[in-house]
PDB file of C-alpha atoms and ligand atoms in Angstrom:
ATOM      1  CA  MET A   1     -22.236   6.549   2.248  1.00  0.00           C
ATOM      2  CA  ASN A   2     -21.289   3.140   0.709  1.00  0.00           C
ATOM      3  CA  GLY A   3     -20.553   1.662   4.300  1.00  0.00           C
ATOM      4  CA  LYS A   4     -17.984  -0.801   2.949  1.00  0.00           C
ATOM      5  CA  VAL A   5     -14.994  -1.489   5.011  1.00  0.00           C
ATOM      6  CA  ALA A   6     -11.326  -0.542   3.635  1.00  0.00           C
ATOM      7  CA  LEU A   7      -8.094  -1.382   5.264  1.00  0.00           C
ATOM      8  CA  VAL A   8      -5.077   0.712   4.435  1.00  0.00           C
ATOM      9  CA  THR A   9      -1.839  -0.730   5.952  1.00  0.00           C
ATOM     10  CA  GLY A  10       0.735   1.960   7.047  1.00  0.00           C
ATOM     11  CA  GLY A  11      -2.254   4.538   6.839  1.00  0.00           C
ATOM     12  CA  SER A  12      -0.984   6.649   9.563  1.00  0.00           C
ATOM     13  CA  ARG A  13       1.320   8.842   7.330  1.00  0.00           C
ATOM     14  CA  GLY A  14       2.458   9.455   3.784  1.00  0.00           C
ATOM     15  CA  ILE A  15       0.654   8.055   0.801  1.00  0.00           C
ATOM     16  CA  GLY A  16      -1.190   5.694   3.161  1.00  0.00           C
ATOM     17  CA  ARG A  17      -2.622   8.425   5.213  1.00  0.00           C
ATOM     18  CA  ASN A  18      -3.861  10.172   2.102  1.00  0.00           C
ATOM     19  CA  ILE A  19      -5.254   6.937   0.429  1.00  0.00           C
ATOM     20  CA  ALA A  20      -7.288   6.733   3.748  1.00  0.00           C
ATOM     21  CA  LYS A  21      -8.498  10.215   3.683  1.00  0.00           C
ATOM     22  CA  VAL A  22      -9.538   9.871   0.081  1.00  0.00           C
ATOM     23  CA  LEU A  23     -11.277   6.627   0.585  1.00  0.00           C
ATOM     24  CA  ALA A  24     -13.161   8.070   3.687  1.00  0.00           C
ATOM     25  CA  GLY A  25     -14.241  10.970   1.395  1.00  0.00           C
ATOM     26  CA  GLU A  26     -15.782   8.243  -0.912  1.00  0.00           C
ATOM     27  CA  GLY A  27     -17.675   6.944   2.076  1.00  0.00           C
ATOM     28  CA  TYR A  28     -15.724   3.924   3.117  1.00  0.00           C
ATOM     29  CA  ASN A  29     -15.345   3.019   6.733  1.00  0.00           C
ATOM     30  CA  VAL A  30     -11.572   2.982   7.015  1.00  0.00           C
ATOM     31  CA  ALA A  31      -9.168   0.906   9.356  1.00  0.00           C
ATOM     32  CA  ILE A  32      -5.548   1.953   9.330  1.00  0.00           C
ATOM     33  CA  THR A  33      -2.557   0.194  10.945  1.00  0.00           C
ATOM     34  CA  TYR A  34       0.413   1.932  12.496  1.00  0.00           C
ATOM     35  CA  ASN A  35       3.662   0.581  13.664  1.00  0.00           C
ATOM     36  CA  SER A  36       4.625   2.808  16.843  1.00  0.00           C
ATOM     37  CA  ASN A  37       3.145   6.252  16.775  1.00  0.00           C
ATOM     38  CA  GLU A  38      -0.366   5.786  18.313  1.00  0.00           C
ATOM     39  CA  GLU A  39      -0.827   9.563  18.880  1.00  0.00           C
ATOM     40  CA  LEU A  40      -0.306  10.147  15.166  1.00  0.00           C
ATOM     41  CA  ALA A  41      -2.570   7.219  14.263  1.00  0.00           C
ATOM     42  CA  LYS A  42      -5.373   8.600  16.524  1.00  0.00           C
ATOM     43  CA  GLU A  43      -5.096  12.017  14.938  1.00  0.00           C
ATOM     44  CA  VAL A  44      -5.629  10.473  11.574  1.00  0.00           C
ATOM     45  CA  VAL A  45      -8.652   8.527  12.737  1.00  0.00           C
ATOM     46  CA  LYS A  46     -10.224  11.942  13.852  1.00  0.00           C
ATOM     47  CA  GLU A  47      -9.469  13.314  10.442  1.00  0.00           C
ATOM     48  CA  LEU A  48     -11.054  10.449   8.654  1.00  0.00           C
ATOM     49  CA  GLU A  49     -14.231  10.746  10.928  1.00  0.00           C
ATOM     50  CA  HIS A  50     -14.725  14.274   9.814  1.00  0.00           C
ATOM     51  CA  SER A  51     -15.991  12.661   6.457  1.00  0.00           C
ATOM     52  CA  GLY A  52     -18.818  11.209   8.608  1.00  0.00           C
ATOM     53  CA  VAL A  53     -17.663   7.767   8.253  1.00  0.00           C
ATOM     54  CA  LYS A  54     -16.427   5.187  10.888  1.00  0.00           C
ATOM     55  CA  ALA A  55     -12.636   4.847  11.266  1.00  0.00           C
ATOM     56  CA  ALA A  56     -10.291   2.985  13.600  1.00  0.00           C
ATOM     57  CA  CYS A  57      -6.467   2.417  14.043  1.00  0.00           C
ATOM     58  CA  PHE A  58      -4.740  -0.730  15.011  1.00  0.00           C
ATOM     59  CA  LYS A  59      -1.193  -1.509  16.084  1.00  0.00           C
ATOM     60  CA  ALA A  60       0.239  -4.222  13.906  1.00  0.00           C
ATOM     61  CA  ASN A  61       3.520  -5.313  12.376  1.00  0.00           C
ATOM     62  CA  ILE A  62       2.181  -6.669   8.928  1.00  0.00           C
ATOM     63  CA  SER A  63       5.169  -9.047   8.670  1.00  0.00           C
ATOM     64  CA  ILE A  64       4.036 -11.159  11.759  1.00  0.00           C
ATOM     65  CA  LYS A  65       1.328 -13.556  11.046  1.00  0.00           C
ATOM     66  CA  ASP A  66      -0.287 -13.579  14.446  1.00  0.00           C
ATOM     67  CA  GLN A  67      -0.465  -9.777  14.536  1.00  0.00           C
ATOM     68  CA  VAL A  68      -2.183  -9.627  11.161  1.00  0.00           C
ATOM     69  CA  ASP A  69      -4.614 -12.418  11.903  1.00  0.00           C
ATOM     70  CA  ASN A  70      -5.469 -10.640  15.038  1.00  0.00           C
ATOM     71  CA  LEU A  71      -5.779  -7.291  13.151  1.00  0.00           C
ATOM     72  CA  ILE A  72      -8.320  -8.703  10.716  1.00  0.00           C
ATOM     73  CA  ARG A  73     -10.168 -10.077  13.592  1.00  0.00           C
ATOM     74  CA  GLU A  74     -10.286  -6.924  15.447  1.00  0.00           C
ATOM     75  CA  ILE A  75     -11.352  -4.987  12.189  1.00  0.00           C
ATOM     76  CA  GLU A  76     -14.144  -7.526  11.656  1.00  0.00           C
ATOM     77  CA  LYS A  77     -15.369  -6.901  15.154  1.00  0.00           C
ATOM     78  CA  GLU A  78     -15.203  -3.070  15.285  1.00  0.00           C
ATOM     79  CA  LEU A  79     -16.055  -2.178  11.623  1.00  0.00           C
ATOM     80  CA  GLY A  80     -17.070  -5.295   9.854  1.00  0.00           C
ATOM     81  CA  SER A  81     -15.479  -7.457   7.043  1.00  0.00           C
ATOM     82  CA  VAL A  82     -12.861  -5.979   4.864  1.00  0.00           C
ATOM     83  CA  CYS A  83     -13.960  -5.333   1.133  1.00  0.00           C
ATOM     84  CA  VAL A  84     -11.048  -3.127   0.218  1.00  0.00           C
ATOM     85  CA  LEU A  85      -7.472  -3.898   1.113  1.00  0.00           C
ATOM     86  CA  VAL A  86      -4.693  -1.578   0.229  1.00  0.00           C
ATOM     87  CA  ASN A  87      -1.397  -3.208   0.672  1.00  0.00           C
ATOM     88  CA  ASN A  88       0.618   0.123   1.235  1.00  0.00           C
ATOM     89  CA  ALA A  89       2.905  -0.393   4.118  1.00  0.00           C
ATOM     90  CA  GLY A  90       6.511  -0.552   2.980  1.00  0.00           C
ATOM     91  CA  ILE A  91      10.061   0.063   3.971  1.00  0.00           C
ATOM     92  CA  THR A  92      13.434   0.858   2.324  1.00  0.00           C
ATOM     93  CA  LYS A  93      16.950  -0.175   3.317  1.00  0.00           C
ATOM     94  CA  ASP A  94      19.054   0.946   0.197  1.00  0.00           C
ATOM     95  CA  ASN A  95      22.559  -0.068  -0.240  1.00  0.00           C
ATOM     96  CA  LEU A  96      24.726  -1.287  -2.946  1.00  0.00           C
ATOM     97  CA  LEU A  97      24.884  -5.057  -3.204  1.00  0.00           C
ATOM     98  CA  ILE A  98      28.267  -5.240  -1.876  1.00  0.00           C
ATOM     99  CA  ARG A  99      27.367  -3.316   1.258  1.00  0.00           C
ATOM    100  CA  MET A 100      23.848  -4.871   1.642  1.00  0.00           C
ATOM    101  CA  SER A 101      23.537  -6.999   4.677  1.00  0.00           C
ATOM    102  CA  GLU A 102      21.140 -10.016   4.951  1.00  0.00           C
ATOM    103  CA  ASP A 103      19.215  -8.266   7.508  1.00  0.00           C
ATOM    104  CA  ASP A 104      18.608  -5.366   5.093  1.00  0.00           C
ATOM    105  CA  TRP A 105      17.402  -7.962   2.404  1.00  0.00           C
ATOM    106  CA  ASP A 106      15.269  -9.839   4.854  1.00  0.00           C
ATOM    107  CA  SER A 107      13.519  -7.104   6.551  1.00  0.00           C
ATOM    108  CA  VAL A 108      12.503  -5.395   3.250  1.00  0.00           C
ATOM    109  CA  MET A 109      11.161  -8.732   1.897  1.00  0.00           C
ATOM    110  CA  ASP A 110       9.290  -9.324   5.198  1.00  0.00           C
ATOM    111  CA  VAL A 111       7.466  -6.017   5.292  1.00  0.00           C
ATOM    112  CA  ASN A 112       6.991  -5.283   1.566  1.00  0.00           C
ATOM    113  CA  LEU A 113       6.324  -8.936   0.059  1.00  0.00           C
ATOM    114  CA  LYS A 114       5.593 -11.215   2.931  1.00  0.00           C
ATOM    115  CA  GLY A 115       3.297  -8.497   4.710  1.00  0.00           C
ATOM    116  CA  ALA A 116       1.167  -8.364   1.548  1.00  0.00           C
ATOM    117  CA  PHE A 117       0.758 -12.065   1.456  1.00  0.00           C
ATOM    118  CA  LEU A 118      -0.132 -12.308   5.008  1.00  0.00           C
ATOM    119  CA  THR A 119      -2.712  -9.503   4.808  1.00  0.00           C
ATOM    120  CA  THR A 120      -4.208 -10.891   1.368  1.00  0.00           C
ATOM    121  CA  LYS A 121      -4.547 -14.226   2.934  1.00  0.00           C
ATOM    122  CA  ALA A 122      -6.250 -13.069   6.184  1.00  0.00           C
ATOM    123  CA  VAL A 123      -8.860 -10.864   4.112  1.00  0.00           C
ATOM    124  CA  ALA A 124      -9.353 -13.429   1.263  1.00  0.00           C
ATOM    125  CA  ARG A 125     -11.847 -15.730   3.084  1.00  0.00           C
ATOM    126  CA  GLY A 126     -14.299 -12.825   3.787  1.00  0.00           C
ATOM    127  CA  MET A 127     -14.152 -11.334   0.443  1.00  0.00           C
ATOM    128  CA  MET A 128     -14.546 -14.990  -1.009  1.00  0.00           C
ATOM    129  CA  LYS A 129     -17.888 -15.535   1.090  1.00  0.00           C
ATOM    130  CA  LYS A 130     -19.095 -12.114  -0.256  1.00  0.00           C
ATOM    131  CA  ARG A 131     -17.970 -12.915  -3.905  1.00  0.00           C
ATOM    132  CA  TYR A 132     -16.482  -9.566  -4.161  1.00  0.00           C
ATOM    133  CA  GLY A 133     -13.269  -7.766  -3.074  1.00  0.00           C
ATOM    134  CA  LYS A 134     -10.752  -5.283  -4.229  1.00  0.00           C
ATOM    135  CA  ILE A 135      -7.124  -5.717  -3.429  1.00  0.00           C
ATOM    136  CA  ILE A 136      -4.659  -2.686  -4.398  1.00  0.00           C
ATOM    137  CA  ASN A 137      -0.909  -3.377  -3.878  1.00  0.00           C
ATOM    138  CA  ILE A 138       1.390  -0.498  -3.794  1.00  0.00           C
ATOM    139  CA  SER A 139       4.331  -1.607  -5.805  1.00  0.00           C
ATOM    140  CA  SER A 140       6.834   0.915  -7.318  1.00  0.00           C
ATOM    141  CA  VAL A 141       8.134   1.893 -10.683  1.00  0.00           C
ATOM    142  CA  VAL A 142      11.526   0.336  -9.463  1.00  0.00           C
ATOM    143  CA  GLY A 143       9.806  -3.059  -9.324  1.00  0.00           C
ATOM    144  CA  VAL A 144       9.415  -2.647 -12.954  1.00  0.00           C
ATOM    145  CA  MET A 145      12.747  -0.940 -13.891  1.00  0.00           C
ATOM    146  CA  GLY A 146      15.116  -1.889 -11.372  1.00  0.00           C
ATOM    147  CA  ASN A 147      17.310   0.666  -9.401  1.00  0.00           C
ATOM    148  CA  ALA A 148      20.901   0.678  -8.529  1.00  0.00           C
ATOM    149  CA  GLY A 149      21.243   0.663  -4.641  1.00  0.00           C
ATOM    150  CA  GLN A 150      17.781  -0.740  -4.388  1.00  0.00           C
ATOM    151  CA  GLY A 151      18.247  -4.504  -4.979  1.00  0.00           C
ATOM    152  CA  ASN A 152      16.181  -5.625  -2.036  1.00  0.00           C
ATOM    153  CA  TYR A 153      13.421  -2.968  -2.313  1.00  0.00           C
ATOM    154  CA  SER A 154      12.923  -3.539  -6.296  1.00  0.00           C
ATOM    155  CA  ALA A 155      12.923  -7.234  -5.873  1.00  0.00           C
ATOM    156  CA  SER A 156      10.354  -6.947  -3.213  1.00  0.00           C
ATOM    157  CA  LYS A 157       8.271  -4.606  -5.384  1.00  0.00           C
ATOM    158  CA  ALA A 158       8.696  -6.812  -8.526  1.00  0.00           C
ATOM    159  CA  GLY A 159       7.550  -9.812  -6.324  1.00  0.00           C
ATOM    160  CA  LEU A 160       4.419  -7.763  -5.417  1.00  0.00           C
ATOM    161  CA  ILE A 161       3.702  -7.443  -9.086  1.00  0.00           C
ATOM    162  CA  GLY A 162       4.092 -11.244  -9.574  1.00  0.00           C
ATOM    163  CA  PHE A 163       1.912 -11.832  -6.549  1.00  0.00           C
ATOM    164  CA  THR A 164      -0.724  -9.289  -7.854  1.00  0.00           C
ATOM    165  CA  LYS A 165      -1.077 -11.201 -11.116  1.00  0.00           C
ATOM    166  CA  SER A 166      -1.213 -14.577  -9.645  1.00  0.00           C
ATOM    167  CA  MET A 167      -3.949 -13.485  -7.199  1.00  0.00           C
ATOM    168  CA  ALA A 168      -5.858 -11.875  -9.705  1.00  0.00           C
ATOM    169  CA  ARG A 169      -6.069 -15.103 -11.655  1.00  0.00           C
ATOM    170  CA  GLU A 170      -6.515 -17.293  -8.557  1.00  0.00           C
ATOM    171  CA  LEU A 171      -9.340 -15.005  -6.952  1.00  0.00           C
ATOM    172  CA  ALA A 172     -11.094 -13.832 -10.168  1.00  0.00           C
ATOM    173  CA  SER A 173     -13.817 -16.436 -10.054  1.00  0.00           C
ATOM    174  CA  ARG A 174     -14.747 -15.399  -6.606  1.00  0.00           C
ATOM    175  CA  GLY A 175     -15.301 -11.747  -7.766  1.00  0.00           C
ATOM    176  CA  ILE A 176     -12.069 -10.390  -6.234  1.00  0.00           C
ATOM    177  CA  ARG A 177     -10.096  -8.028  -8.264  1.00  0.00           C
ATOM    178  CA  VAL A 178      -6.308  -7.624  -7.678  1.00  0.00           C
ATOM    179  CA  ASN A 179      -4.297  -4.806  -9.114  1.00  0.00           C
ATOM    180  CA  ALA A 180      -1.063  -3.021  -8.451  1.00  0.00           C
ATOM    181  CA  VAL A 181      -0.109   0.667  -8.503  1.00  0.00           C
ATOM    182  CA  ALA A 182       3.535   1.500  -9.342  1.00  0.00           C
ATOM    183  CA  PRO A 183       4.294   5.108  -8.307  1.00  0.00           C
ATOM    184  CA  GLY A 184       7.368   7.020  -9.302  1.00  0.00           C
ATOM    185  CA  PHE A 185       8.546   9.559  -7.140  1.00  0.00           C
ATOM    186  CA  ILE A 186       5.932  10.780  -4.588  1.00  0.00           C
ATOM    187  CA  ARG A 187       6.612  13.494  -2.124  1.00  0.00           C
ATOM    188  CA  THR A 188       6.680  11.793   1.363  1.00  0.00           C
ATOM    189  CA  ASP A 189       8.978  11.185   4.615  1.00  0.00           C
ATOM    190  CA  MET A 190      10.318   8.282   2.575  1.00  0.00           C
ATOM    191  CA  THR A 191      11.552  10.403  -0.335  1.00  0.00           C
ATOM    192  CA  ASP A 192      12.319  13.415   1.679  1.00  0.00           C
ATOM    193  CA  SER A 193      15.302  11.722   3.169  1.00  0.00           C
ATOM    194  CA  LEU A 194      16.968  11.320  -0.289  1.00  0.00           C
ATOM    195  CA  LYS A 195      19.874  13.569  -0.896  1.00  0.00           C
ATOM    196  CA  GLU A 196      19.279  16.673  -3.068  1.00  0.00           C
ATOM    197  CA  GLU A 197      21.657  15.495  -5.805  1.00  0.00           C
ATOM    198  CA  VAL A 198      19.696  12.143  -6.099  1.00  0.00           C
ATOM    199  CA  LYS A 199      16.504  14.123  -6.323  1.00  0.00           C
ATOM    200  CA  GLU A 200      17.846  16.484  -8.953  1.00  0.00           C
ATOM    201  CA  ALA A 201      19.120  13.457 -11.061  1.00  0.00           C
ATOM    202  CA  MET A 202      15.592  11.729 -10.701  1.00  0.00           C
ATOM    203  CA  LEU A 203      13.949  14.805 -11.935  1.00  0.00           C
ATOM    204  CA  LEU A 204      16.013  14.641 -15.209  1.00  0.00           C
ATOM    205  CA  ASN A 205      14.279  11.335 -15.851  1.00  0.00           C
ATOM    206  CA  ILE A 206      10.723  12.561 -15.345  1.00  0.00           C
ATOM    207  CA  PRO A 207       9.395  13.676 -18.623  1.00  0.00           C
ATOM    208  CA  LEU A 208       6.482  15.645 -16.934  1.00  0.00           C
ATOM    209  CA  GLY A 209       9.279  17.348 -14.886  1.00  0.00           C
ATOM    210  CA  TYR A 210       7.931  17.183 -11.362  1.00  0.00           C
ATOM    211  CA  PHE A 211       7.350  15.021  -8.397  1.00  0.00           C
ATOM    212  CA  ALA A 212       3.941  14.130  -7.438  1.00  0.00           C
ATOM    213  CA  GLU A 213       1.951  14.598  -4.282  1.00  0.00           C
ATOM    214  CA  SER A 214       0.197  11.618  -2.574  1.00  0.00           C
ATOM    215  CA  GLU A 215      -3.219  12.528  -3.824  1.00  0.00           C
ATOM    216  CA  GLU A 216      -2.442  11.376  -7.334  1.00  0.00           C
ATOM    217  CA  VAL A 217      -1.810   8.001  -6.045  1.00  0.00           C
ATOM    218  CA  SER A 218      -4.994   8.229  -3.756  1.00  0.00           C
ATOM    219  CA  ASN A 219      -7.260   9.066  -6.684  1.00  0.00           C
ATOM    220  CA  LEU A 220      -6.095   6.194  -8.774  1.00  0.00           C
ATOM    221  CA  VAL A 221      -6.470   3.660  -5.677  1.00  0.00           C
ATOM    222  CA  ALA A 222      -9.970   5.068  -5.221  1.00  0.00           C
ATOM    223  CA  PHE A 223     -10.751   4.286  -8.721  1.00  0.00           C
ATOM    224  CA  LEU A 224      -9.456   0.870  -8.498  1.00  0.00           C
ATOM    225  CA  ALA A 225     -11.466   0.366  -5.165  1.00  0.00           C
ATOM    226  CA  SER A 226     -14.624   1.473  -6.841  1.00  0.00           C
ATOM    227  CA  GLU A 227     -17.001  -0.535  -8.912  1.00  0.00           C
ATOM    228  CA  LYS A 228     -16.129   1.925 -11.905  1.00  0.00           C
ATOM    229  CA  SER A 229     -12.894  -0.313 -12.395  1.00  0.00           C
ATOM    230  CA  ASP A 230     -14.668  -3.808 -12.136  1.00  0.00           C
ATOM    231  CA  TYR A 231     -13.298  -5.094 -15.385  1.00  0.00           C
ATOM    232  CA  ILE A 232      -9.804  -4.325 -14.528  1.00  0.00           C
ATOM    233  CA  THR A 233      -7.842  -7.046 -12.774  1.00  0.00           C
ATOM    234  CA  GLY A 234      -4.262  -8.200 -12.694  1.00  0.00           C
ATOM    235  CA  GLN A 235      -2.881  -5.022 -13.953  1.00  0.00           C
ATOM    236  CA  VAL A 236       0.167  -2.714 -12.891  1.00  0.00           C
ATOM    237  CA  ILE A 237      -0.653   0.719 -13.425  1.00  0.00           C
ATOM    238  CA  GLN A 238       2.223   3.285 -13.359  1.00  0.00           C
ATOM    239  CA  ILE A 239       1.841   6.701 -12.013  1.00  0.00           C
ATOM    240  CA  ASP A 240       5.408   8.188 -12.526  1.00  0.00           C
ATOM    241  CA  GLY A 241       5.161  11.262 -14.887  1.00  0.00           C
ATOM    242  CA  GLY A 242       6.447   9.173 -17.559  1.00  0.00           C
ATOM    243  CA  MET A 243       9.575   7.927 -15.744  1.00  0.00           C
ATOM    244  CA  ASN A 244       9.164   4.464 -17.259  1.00  0.00           C
ATOM    245  CA  ILE A 245       7.713   4.762 -20.741  1.00  0.00           C
TER     246      ILE A 245
HETATM  247  P1  NAI B   1       6.321   6.086   4.638  1.00  0.00           P
HETATM  248  O1  NAI B   1       7.638   5.701   5.012  1.00  0.00           O
HETATM  249  O2  NAI B   1       5.966   7.580   4.801  1.00  0.00           O
HETATM  250  O3  NAI B   1       5.077   5.275   4.969  1.00  0.00           O
HETATM  251  C1  NAI B   1       5.263   3.855   5.226  1.00  0.00           C
HETATM  252  C2  NAI B   1       4.330   3.334   6.059  1.00  0.00           C
HETATM  253  O4  NAI B   1       4.365   1.951   6.289  1.00  0.00           O
HETATM  254  C3  NAI B   1       4.390   3.914   7.618  1.00  0.00           C
HETATM  255  O5  NAI B   1       2.986   4.309   8.062  1.00  0.00           O
HETATM  256  C4  NAI B   1       5.016   2.784   8.326  1.00  0.00           C
HETATM  257  O6  NAI B   1       4.582   2.920   9.759  1.00  0.00           O
HETATM  258  C5  NAI B   1       4.407   1.685   7.609  1.00  0.00           C
HETATM  259  N1  NAI B   1       5.016   0.357   8.114  1.00  0.00           N
HETATM  260  C6  NAI B   1       6.413   0.267   7.825  1.00  0.00           C
HETATM  261  N2  NAI B   1       6.794  -0.974   8.258  1.00  0.00           N
HETATM  262  C7  NAI B   1       5.705  -1.621   8.632  1.00  0.00           C
HETATM  263  C8  NAI B   1       5.259  -2.862   9.346  1.00  0.00           C
HETATM  264  N3  NAI B   1       6.198  -3.749   9.561  1.00  0.00           N
HETATM  265  N4  NAI B   1       4.160  -3.040   9.726  1.00  0.00           N
HETATM  266  C9  NAI B   1       3.064  -2.074   9.380  1.00  0.00           C
HETATM  267  N5  NAI B   1       3.453  -1.085   8.811  1.00  0.00           N
HETATM  268  C10 NAI B   1       4.651  -0.599   8.534  1.00  0.00           C
HETATM  269  O7  NAI B   1       6.293   5.700   2.965  1.00  0.00           O
HETATM  270  P2  NAI B   1       5.412   6.266   1.770  1.00  0.00           P
HETATM  271  O8  NAI B   1       6.221   7.149   0.906  1.00  0.00           O
HETATM  272  O9  NAI B   1       4.149   6.753   2.186  1.00  0.00           O
HETATM  273  O10 NAI B   1       5.262   4.902   0.979  1.00  0.00           O
HETATM  274  C11 NAI B   1       4.008   4.109   1.006  1.00  0.00           C
HETATM  275  C12 NAI B   1       4.134   3.014   0.101  1.00  0.00           C
HETATM  276  O11 NAI B   1       4.322   3.502  -1.241  1.00  0.00           O
HETATM  277  C13 NAI B   1       5.224   1.960   0.326  1.00  0.00           C
HETATM  278  O12 NAI B   1       4.970   0.626   0.048  1.00  0.00           O
HETATM  279  C14 NAI B   1       6.417   2.496  -0.614  1.00  0.00           C
HETATM  280  O13 NAI B   1       7.256   1.487  -0.966  1.00  0.00           O
HETATM  281  C15 NAI B   1       5.438   2.861  -1.839  1.00  0.00           C
HETATM  282  N6  NAI B   1       6.071   3.855  -2.791  1.00  0.00           N
HETATM  283  C16 NAI B   1       6.464   5.112  -2.547  1.00  0.00           C
HETATM  284  C17 NAI B   1       7.073   5.973  -3.307  1.00  0.00           C
HETATM  285  C18 NAI B   1       7.417   7.384  -3.015  1.00  0.00           C
HETATM  286  O14 NAI B   1       8.041   8.107  -3.749  1.00  0.00           O
HETATM  287  N7  NAI B   1       7.204   7.746  -1.754  1.00  0.00           N
HETATM  288  C19 NAI B   1       7.346   5.546  -4.761  1.00  0.00           C
HETATM  289  C20 NAI B   1       6.965   4.252  -5.024  1.00  0.00           C
HETATM  290  C21 NAI B   1       6.334   3.469  -4.136  1.00  0.00           C
END
């Protein structure tokens, strides 16, 4: 057991749930956040505890500063100071520019980009004191390539890449490594909701010819969280089956 504390935002389902599971398997005590489904979050906590680690879930909207500050205080009380932060929580509100409302733009920016700023700021002090920490931001391949109908989402994920690189430079002298992971198409609730014809068109652009499972992302996150990757910072690692070569 490594006894370090990892926080996975949006860890109650999808990719985040799997990241939490893999990190628990590596011996981290894991905190997850959930938005509304407490029952599901508690079920995930039980699943994580099966790995013999401590786990806890916290209700928090990561786009609201007071809730994030409170979240980090609660985690510190219950599990200890956060050593690994995985900024995974994210939403989509897809539409073509002409039909995209201001609200669709703002809410995606608030969760995907401002949320990562708030959580990073809230954990940074503890990591600086320890002179060690790992921050992994879940961006997206569309933050690198762009995508029609996802102006808000791709801008938020591109913003996350700029934030990652700036934080890597700013926090390196305190031993904090900051990297981004840019997944392509991963099977989750988020992608299940896409129309079949959209999925078929996407598949044609993936040289490896298949959609990945969450575990592939989780294994990469676990590597970036570990000491095995200590000389890597400020990088954007694409995990997309070759979608963007
Ligand atoms: P999902 O929709 O299954 O899970 C998203 C999680 O974020 C949920 O647990 C949700 O409760 C949480 N969340 C949403 N708004 C929140 C808020 N305001 N405060 C706290 N938590 C909030 O999505 P999925 O597919 O698991 O995606 C996880 C991350 O991976 C997201 O950042 C997404 O943009 C990114 N991603 C996903 C890809 C995919 O193909 N599924 C591809 C590339 C990136």
